[in-house]
Short mmCIF file of C-alpha atoms and ligand atoms in Angstrom, two decimals:
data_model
loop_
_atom_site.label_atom_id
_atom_site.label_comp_id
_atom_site.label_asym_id
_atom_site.label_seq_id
_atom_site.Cartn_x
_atom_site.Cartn_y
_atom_site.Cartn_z
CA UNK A 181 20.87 -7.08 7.44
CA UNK A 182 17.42 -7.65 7.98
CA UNK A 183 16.10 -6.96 4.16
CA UNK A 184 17.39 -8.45 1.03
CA UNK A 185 16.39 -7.35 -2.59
CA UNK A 186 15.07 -10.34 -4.45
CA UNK A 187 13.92 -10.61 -8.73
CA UNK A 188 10.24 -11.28 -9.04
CA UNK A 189 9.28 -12.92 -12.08
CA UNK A 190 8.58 -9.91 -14.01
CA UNK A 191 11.52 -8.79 -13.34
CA UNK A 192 11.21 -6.25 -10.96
CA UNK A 193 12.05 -6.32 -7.42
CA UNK A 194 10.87 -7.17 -3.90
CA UNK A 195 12.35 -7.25 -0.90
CA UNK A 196 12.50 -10.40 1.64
CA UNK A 197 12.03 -9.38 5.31
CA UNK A 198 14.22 -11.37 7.55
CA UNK A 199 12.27 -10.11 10.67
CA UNK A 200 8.75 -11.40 9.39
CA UNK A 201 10.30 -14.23 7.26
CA UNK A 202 8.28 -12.93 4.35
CA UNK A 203 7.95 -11.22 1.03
CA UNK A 204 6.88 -7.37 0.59
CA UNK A 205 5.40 -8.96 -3.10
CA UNK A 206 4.31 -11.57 -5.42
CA UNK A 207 7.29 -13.53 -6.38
CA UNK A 208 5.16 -13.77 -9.89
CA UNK A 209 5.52 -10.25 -10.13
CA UNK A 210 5.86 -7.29 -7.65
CA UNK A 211 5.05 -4.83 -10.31
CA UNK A 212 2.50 -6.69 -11.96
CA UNK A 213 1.05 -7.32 -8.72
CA UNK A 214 1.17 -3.69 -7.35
CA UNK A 215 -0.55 -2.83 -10.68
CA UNK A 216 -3.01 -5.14 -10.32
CA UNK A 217 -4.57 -4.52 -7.07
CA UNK A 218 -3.79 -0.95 -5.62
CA UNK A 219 -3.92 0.69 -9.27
CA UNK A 220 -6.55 -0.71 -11.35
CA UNK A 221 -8.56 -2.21 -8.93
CA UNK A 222 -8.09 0.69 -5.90
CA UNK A 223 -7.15 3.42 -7.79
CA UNK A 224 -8.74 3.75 -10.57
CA UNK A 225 -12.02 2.72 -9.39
CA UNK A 226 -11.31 6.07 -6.72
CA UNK A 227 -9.95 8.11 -9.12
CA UNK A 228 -13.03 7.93 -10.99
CA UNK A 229 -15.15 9.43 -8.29
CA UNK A 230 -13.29 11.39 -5.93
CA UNK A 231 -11.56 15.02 -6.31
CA UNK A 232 -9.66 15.65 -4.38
CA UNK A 233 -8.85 11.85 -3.29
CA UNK A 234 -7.06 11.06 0.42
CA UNK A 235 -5.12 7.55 0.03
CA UNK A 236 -3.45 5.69 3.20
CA UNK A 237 -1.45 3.41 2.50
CA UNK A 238 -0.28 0.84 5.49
CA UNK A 239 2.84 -0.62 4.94
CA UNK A 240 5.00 2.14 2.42
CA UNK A 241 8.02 -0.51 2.31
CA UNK A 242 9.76 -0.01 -0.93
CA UNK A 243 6.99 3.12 -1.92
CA UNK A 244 6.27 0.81 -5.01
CA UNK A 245 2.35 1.38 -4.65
CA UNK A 246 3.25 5.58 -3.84
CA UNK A 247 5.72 5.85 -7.24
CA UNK A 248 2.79 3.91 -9.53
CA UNK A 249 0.08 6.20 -7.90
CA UNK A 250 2.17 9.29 -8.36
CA UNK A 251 3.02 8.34 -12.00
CA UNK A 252 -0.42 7.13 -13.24
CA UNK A 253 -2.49 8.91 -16.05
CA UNK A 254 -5.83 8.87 -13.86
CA UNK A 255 -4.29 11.00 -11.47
CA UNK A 256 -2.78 13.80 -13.47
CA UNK A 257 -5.74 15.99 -13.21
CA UNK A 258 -6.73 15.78 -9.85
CA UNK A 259 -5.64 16.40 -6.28
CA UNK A 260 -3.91 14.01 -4.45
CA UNK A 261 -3.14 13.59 -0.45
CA UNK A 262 -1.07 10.22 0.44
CA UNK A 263 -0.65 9.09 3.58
CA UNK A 264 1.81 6.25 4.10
CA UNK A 265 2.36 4.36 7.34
CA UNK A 266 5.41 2.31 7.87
CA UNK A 267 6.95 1.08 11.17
CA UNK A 268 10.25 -0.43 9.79
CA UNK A 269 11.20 1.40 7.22
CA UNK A 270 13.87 0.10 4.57
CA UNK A 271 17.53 0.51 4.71
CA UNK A 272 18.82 2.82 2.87
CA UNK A 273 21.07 -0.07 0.71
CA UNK A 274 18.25 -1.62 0.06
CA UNK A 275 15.75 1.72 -1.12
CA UNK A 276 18.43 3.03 -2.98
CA UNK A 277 19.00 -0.48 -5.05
CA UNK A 278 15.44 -0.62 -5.91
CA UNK A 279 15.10 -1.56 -10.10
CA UNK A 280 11.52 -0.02 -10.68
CA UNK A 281 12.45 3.02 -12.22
CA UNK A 282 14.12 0.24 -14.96
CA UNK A 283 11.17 -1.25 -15.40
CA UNK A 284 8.69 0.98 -15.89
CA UNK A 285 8.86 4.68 -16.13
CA UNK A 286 12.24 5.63 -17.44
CA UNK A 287 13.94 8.57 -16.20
CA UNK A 288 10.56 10.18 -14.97
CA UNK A 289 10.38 7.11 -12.31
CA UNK A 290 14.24 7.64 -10.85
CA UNK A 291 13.66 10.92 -9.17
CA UNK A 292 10.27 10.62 -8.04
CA UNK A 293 11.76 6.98 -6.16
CA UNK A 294 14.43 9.13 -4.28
CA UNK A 295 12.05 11.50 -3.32
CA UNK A 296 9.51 8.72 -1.77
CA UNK A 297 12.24 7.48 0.62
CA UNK A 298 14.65 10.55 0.92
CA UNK A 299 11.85 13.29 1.95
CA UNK A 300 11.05 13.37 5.89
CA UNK A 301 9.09 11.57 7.87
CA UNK A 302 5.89 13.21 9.83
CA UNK A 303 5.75 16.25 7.23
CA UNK A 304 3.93 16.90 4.37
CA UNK A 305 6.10 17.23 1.21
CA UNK A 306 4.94 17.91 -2.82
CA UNK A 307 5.57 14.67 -4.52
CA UNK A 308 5.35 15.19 -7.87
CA UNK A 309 2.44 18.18 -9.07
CA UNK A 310 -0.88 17.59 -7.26
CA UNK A 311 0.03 14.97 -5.33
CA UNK A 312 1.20 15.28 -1.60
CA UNK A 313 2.69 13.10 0.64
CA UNK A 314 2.88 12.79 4.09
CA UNK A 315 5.30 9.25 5.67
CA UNK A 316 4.22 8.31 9.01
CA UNK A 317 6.82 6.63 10.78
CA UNK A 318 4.20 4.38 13.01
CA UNK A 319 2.48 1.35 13.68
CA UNK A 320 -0.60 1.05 12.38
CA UNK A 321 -2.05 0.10 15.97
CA UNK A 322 -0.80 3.10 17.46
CA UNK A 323 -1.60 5.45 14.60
CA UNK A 324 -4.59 8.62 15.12
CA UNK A 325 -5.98 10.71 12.84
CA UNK A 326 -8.16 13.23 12.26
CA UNK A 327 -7.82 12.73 8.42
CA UNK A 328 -10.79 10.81 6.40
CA UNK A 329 -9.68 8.79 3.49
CA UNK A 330 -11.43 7.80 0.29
CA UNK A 331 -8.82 5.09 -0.75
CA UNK A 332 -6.79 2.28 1.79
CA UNK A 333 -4.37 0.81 0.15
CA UNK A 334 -4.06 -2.99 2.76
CA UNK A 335 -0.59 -4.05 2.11
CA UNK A 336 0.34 -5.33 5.60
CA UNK A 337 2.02 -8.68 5.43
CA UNK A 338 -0.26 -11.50 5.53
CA UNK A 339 -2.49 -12.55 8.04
CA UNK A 340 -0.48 -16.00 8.56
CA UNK A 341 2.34 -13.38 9.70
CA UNK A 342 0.89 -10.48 11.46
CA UNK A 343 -2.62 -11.69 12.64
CA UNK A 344 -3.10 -8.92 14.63
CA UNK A 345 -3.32 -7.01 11.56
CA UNK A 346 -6.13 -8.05 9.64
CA UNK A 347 -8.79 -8.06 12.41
CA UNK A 348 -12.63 -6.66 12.38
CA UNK A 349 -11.74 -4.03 15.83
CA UNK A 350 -8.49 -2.69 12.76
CA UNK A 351 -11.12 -3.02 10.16
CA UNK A 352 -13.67 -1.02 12.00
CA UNK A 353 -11.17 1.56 12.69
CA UNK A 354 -10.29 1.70 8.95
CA UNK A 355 -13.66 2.33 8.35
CA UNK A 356 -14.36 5.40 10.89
CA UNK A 357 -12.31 6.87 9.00
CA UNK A 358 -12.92 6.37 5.92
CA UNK A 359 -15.52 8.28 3.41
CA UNK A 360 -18.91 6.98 2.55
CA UNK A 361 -18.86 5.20 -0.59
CA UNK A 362 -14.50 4.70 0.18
CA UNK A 363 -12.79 1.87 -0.88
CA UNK A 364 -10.20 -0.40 0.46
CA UNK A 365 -8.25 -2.72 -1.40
CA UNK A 366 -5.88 -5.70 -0.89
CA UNK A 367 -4.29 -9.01 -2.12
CA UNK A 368 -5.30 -10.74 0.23
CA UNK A 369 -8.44 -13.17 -0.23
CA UNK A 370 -8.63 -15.04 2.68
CA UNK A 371 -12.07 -15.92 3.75
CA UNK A 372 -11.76 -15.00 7.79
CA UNK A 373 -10.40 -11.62 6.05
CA UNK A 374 -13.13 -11.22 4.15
CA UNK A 375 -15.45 -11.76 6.89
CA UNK A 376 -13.63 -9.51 9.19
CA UNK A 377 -14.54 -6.81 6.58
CA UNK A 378 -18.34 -7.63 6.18
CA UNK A 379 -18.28 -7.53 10.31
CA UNK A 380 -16.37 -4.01 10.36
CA UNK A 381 -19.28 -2.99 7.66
CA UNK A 382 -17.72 -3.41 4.26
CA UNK A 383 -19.28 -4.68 1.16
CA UNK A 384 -16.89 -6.87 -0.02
CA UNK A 385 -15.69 -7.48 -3.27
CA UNK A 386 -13.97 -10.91 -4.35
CA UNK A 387 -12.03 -9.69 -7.49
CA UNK A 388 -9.57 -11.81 -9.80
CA UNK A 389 -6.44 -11.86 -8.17
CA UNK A 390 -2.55 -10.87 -10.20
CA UNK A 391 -0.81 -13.23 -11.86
CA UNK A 392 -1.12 -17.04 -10.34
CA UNK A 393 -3.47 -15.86 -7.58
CA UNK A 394 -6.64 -16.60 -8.02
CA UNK A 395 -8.53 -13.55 -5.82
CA UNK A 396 -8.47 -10.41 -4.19
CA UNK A 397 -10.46 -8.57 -2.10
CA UNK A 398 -11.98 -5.20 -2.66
CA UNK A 399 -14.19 -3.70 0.39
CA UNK A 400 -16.05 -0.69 -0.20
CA UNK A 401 -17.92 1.63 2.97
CA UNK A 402 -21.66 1.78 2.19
C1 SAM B 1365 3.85 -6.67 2.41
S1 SAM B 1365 4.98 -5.37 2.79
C2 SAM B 1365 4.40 -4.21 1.56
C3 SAM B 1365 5.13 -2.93 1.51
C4 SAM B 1365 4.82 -1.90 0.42
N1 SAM B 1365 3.42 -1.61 0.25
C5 SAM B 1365 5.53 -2.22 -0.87
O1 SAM B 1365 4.87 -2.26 -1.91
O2 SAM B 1365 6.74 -2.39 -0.85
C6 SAM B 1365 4.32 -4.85 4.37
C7 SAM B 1365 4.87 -3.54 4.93
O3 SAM B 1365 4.17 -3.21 6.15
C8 SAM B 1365 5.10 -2.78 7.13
N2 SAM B 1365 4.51 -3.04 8.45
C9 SAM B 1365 4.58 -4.19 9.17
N3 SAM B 1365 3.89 -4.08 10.31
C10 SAM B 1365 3.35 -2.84 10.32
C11 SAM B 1365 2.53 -2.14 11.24
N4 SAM B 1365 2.14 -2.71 12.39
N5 SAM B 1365 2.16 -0.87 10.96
C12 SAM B 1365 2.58 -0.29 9.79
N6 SAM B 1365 3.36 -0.92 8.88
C13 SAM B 1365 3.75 -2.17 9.14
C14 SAM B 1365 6.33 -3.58 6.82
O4 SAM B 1365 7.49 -3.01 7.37
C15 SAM B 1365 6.32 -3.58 5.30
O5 SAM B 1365 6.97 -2.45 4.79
#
């Protein structure tokens, strides 16, 4: 097996990658960390200002970010497209074992978790009301579009792992297409990361980071 479900200390899970010899999460907290960054400090800052409001995601993994998105309050009146990029997605053992919908969400969360991982790839489905999603089974490196987003959510693994990754040249392709005044978020606070943003033409944000982390980085398109 190449991914094993492991207890963060919130109690929810994360998955260890075997390939990339990394976690998908915060062992402090995948939830609380998911929360943290792509939710209150991604979406809710785009929630605020865009209508309808195009999120990619790069890296869907367990769809942890994708189920809190789908389920939060700031979304429920507006219109939402979500494009997720994976290029090694889960095993089913693993997706199916997943305890989020236990820890936060109740009964809503279950169905809305199967759907993430059991709709098809490459086609837009209806995710839950006003919110669609579209799974991209891809690399990001090899991945065109002639879609504009207004929120990124950066959940690659880190830069330590996949260097290639967090580059200004990826950065700068982010940010073609991306909408003026778009936002990017992710855990990651490294200072060549935040550089390679400010290169690629971010402002970049340092923001206080989840649970035993000190930072992380919001970058927003002028
Ligand atoms: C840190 S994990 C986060 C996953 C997910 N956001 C979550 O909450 O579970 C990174 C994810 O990026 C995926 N990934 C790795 N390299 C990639 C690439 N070149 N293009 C797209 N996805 C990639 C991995 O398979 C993994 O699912």
């Amino acid at each position: 097996v190449e991914q094993d479900l492991k207890l963060s200390a919130d109690g929810s899970h994360t998955v260890y990658s075997r390939q990339f010899d990394e976690h998908y999460h915060s062992l402090h907290g995948a939830v609380s960390e998911s929360r943290h960054v792509f939710i209150q400090a991604g979406l809710h800052y785009a929630s605020a200002l865009f209508n309808p409001l195009s999120i990619l995601e790069v890296g869907l993994g367990t769809g942890l970010n994708c189920l809190l998105s789908c389920m939060d309050p700031s979304v429920a009146a507006i219109a939402v497209h979500y494009t997720a990029l994976e290029a090694y997605p889960l095993e089913p053992s693993v997706y199916s074992s997943l305890n989020y919908p236990d820890t936060f969400g109740g009964k809503d969360a279950k169905p809305v978790l199967n759907r993430i991982h059991s709709l098809p790839w490459e086609e837009e489905s209806s995710l839950c009301e006003g919110f669609t999603l579209l799974k991209q089974r891809i690399k990001l490196e090899e991945y065109t579009t002639t879609r504009q987003f207004h929120l990124v959510y950066y959940d690659a693994f880190s830069p330590g792992t996949q260097p290639e990754l967090w580059t200004s040249e990826v950065f700068a392709g982010l940010r073609r297409r991306m909408y003026p005044g778009g936002v990017l978020v992710t855990y990651c606070s490294k200072g060549e990361v935040k550089r390679n943003l400010k290169k690629a033409g971010f402002r970049v944000e340092a923001l206080p980071g989840p649970p035993r982390k000190r930072e992380m980085t919001r970058a927003i398109c002028p």
